[in-house]
Tab-separated table of C-alpha atoms in Angstrom:
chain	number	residue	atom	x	y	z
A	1	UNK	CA	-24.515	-38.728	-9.207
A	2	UNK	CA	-23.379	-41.835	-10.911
A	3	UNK	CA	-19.556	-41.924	-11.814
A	4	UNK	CA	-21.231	-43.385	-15.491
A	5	UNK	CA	-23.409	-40.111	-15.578
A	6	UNK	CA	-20.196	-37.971	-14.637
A	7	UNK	CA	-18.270	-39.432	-17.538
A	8	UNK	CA	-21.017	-38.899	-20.290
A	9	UNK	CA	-21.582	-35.282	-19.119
A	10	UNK	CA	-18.025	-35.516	-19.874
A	11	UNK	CA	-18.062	-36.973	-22.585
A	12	UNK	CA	-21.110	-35.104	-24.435
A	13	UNK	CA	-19.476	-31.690	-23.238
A	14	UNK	CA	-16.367	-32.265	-24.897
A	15	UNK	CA	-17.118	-34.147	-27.789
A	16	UNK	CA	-19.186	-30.978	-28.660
A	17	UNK	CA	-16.529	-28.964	-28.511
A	18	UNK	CA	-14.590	-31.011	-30.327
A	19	UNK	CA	-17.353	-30.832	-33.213
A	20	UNK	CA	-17.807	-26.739	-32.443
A	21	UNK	CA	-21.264	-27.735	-31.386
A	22	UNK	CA	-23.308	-27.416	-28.245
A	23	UNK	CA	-23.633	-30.729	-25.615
A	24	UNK	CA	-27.760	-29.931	-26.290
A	25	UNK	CA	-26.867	-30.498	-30.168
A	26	UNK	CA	-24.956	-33.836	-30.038
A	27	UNK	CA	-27.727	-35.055	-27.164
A	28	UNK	CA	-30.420	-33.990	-29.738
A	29	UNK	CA	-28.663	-36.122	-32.742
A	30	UNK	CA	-28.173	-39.284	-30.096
A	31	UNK	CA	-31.624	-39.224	-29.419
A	32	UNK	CA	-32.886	-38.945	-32.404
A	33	UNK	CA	-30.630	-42.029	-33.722
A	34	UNK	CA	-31.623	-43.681	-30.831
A	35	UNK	CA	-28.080	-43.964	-29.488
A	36	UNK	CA	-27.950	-41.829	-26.093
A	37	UNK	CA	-28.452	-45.057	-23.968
A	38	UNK	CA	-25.694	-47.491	-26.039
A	39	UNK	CA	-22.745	-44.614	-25.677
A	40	UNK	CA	-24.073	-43.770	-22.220
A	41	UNK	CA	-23.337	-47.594	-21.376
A	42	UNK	CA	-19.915	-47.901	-23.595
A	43	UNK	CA	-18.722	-46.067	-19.714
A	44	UNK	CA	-16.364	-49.085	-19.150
A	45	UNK	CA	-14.875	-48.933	-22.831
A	46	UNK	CA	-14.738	-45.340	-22.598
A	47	UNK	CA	-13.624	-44.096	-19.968
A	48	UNK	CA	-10.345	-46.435	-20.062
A	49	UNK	CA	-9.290	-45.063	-23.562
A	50	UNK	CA	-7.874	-42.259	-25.085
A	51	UNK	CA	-10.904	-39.992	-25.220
A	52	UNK	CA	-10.117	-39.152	-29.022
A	53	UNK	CA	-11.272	-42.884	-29.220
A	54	UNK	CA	-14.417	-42.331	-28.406
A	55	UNK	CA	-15.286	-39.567	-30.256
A	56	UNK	CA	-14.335	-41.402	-33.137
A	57	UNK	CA	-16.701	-44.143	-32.182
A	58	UNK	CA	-19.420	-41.467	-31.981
A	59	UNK	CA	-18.764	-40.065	-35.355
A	60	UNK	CA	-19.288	-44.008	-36.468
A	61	UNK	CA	-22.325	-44.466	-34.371
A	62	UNK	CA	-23.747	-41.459	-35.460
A	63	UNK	CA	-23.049	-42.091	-39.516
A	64	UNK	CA	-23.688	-45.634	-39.512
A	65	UNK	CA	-26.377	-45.696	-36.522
A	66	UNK	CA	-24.567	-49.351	-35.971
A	67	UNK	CA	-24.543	-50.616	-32.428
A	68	UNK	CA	-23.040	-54.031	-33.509
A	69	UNK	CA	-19.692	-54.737	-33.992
């Protein structure tokens, strides 16, 4: 197991709990956005910053369904 697939089981786990959610729930909305593979590769932004960081960038992606900055 990849140490990128690690962090976005992370990542998907906990930013679910931080929206009282389940992981299936938040995978369901990236899909359907179209947005699982751009946060699964944002790894090396990611993983390096406060993880409140990118669960803002989620809420972004996910109200916007922007990719470009």
């Amino acid at each position: 197991m990849s140490k990128e697939f690690k962090f976005f089981t992370f990542l998907l786990e906990s930013y679910a709990k931080y929206k009282g959610v389940t992981a299936a729930e938040v995978l369901k909305i990236l899909d359907e956005k179209n947005l699982t593979d751009f946060v699964y590769n944002m790894y090396e932004i990611y993983h390096i910053e406060a993880i409140e960081n990118a669960y803002m960038d989620i809420d972004s992606l996910i109200k916007t369904g922007r990719t470009a900055w």
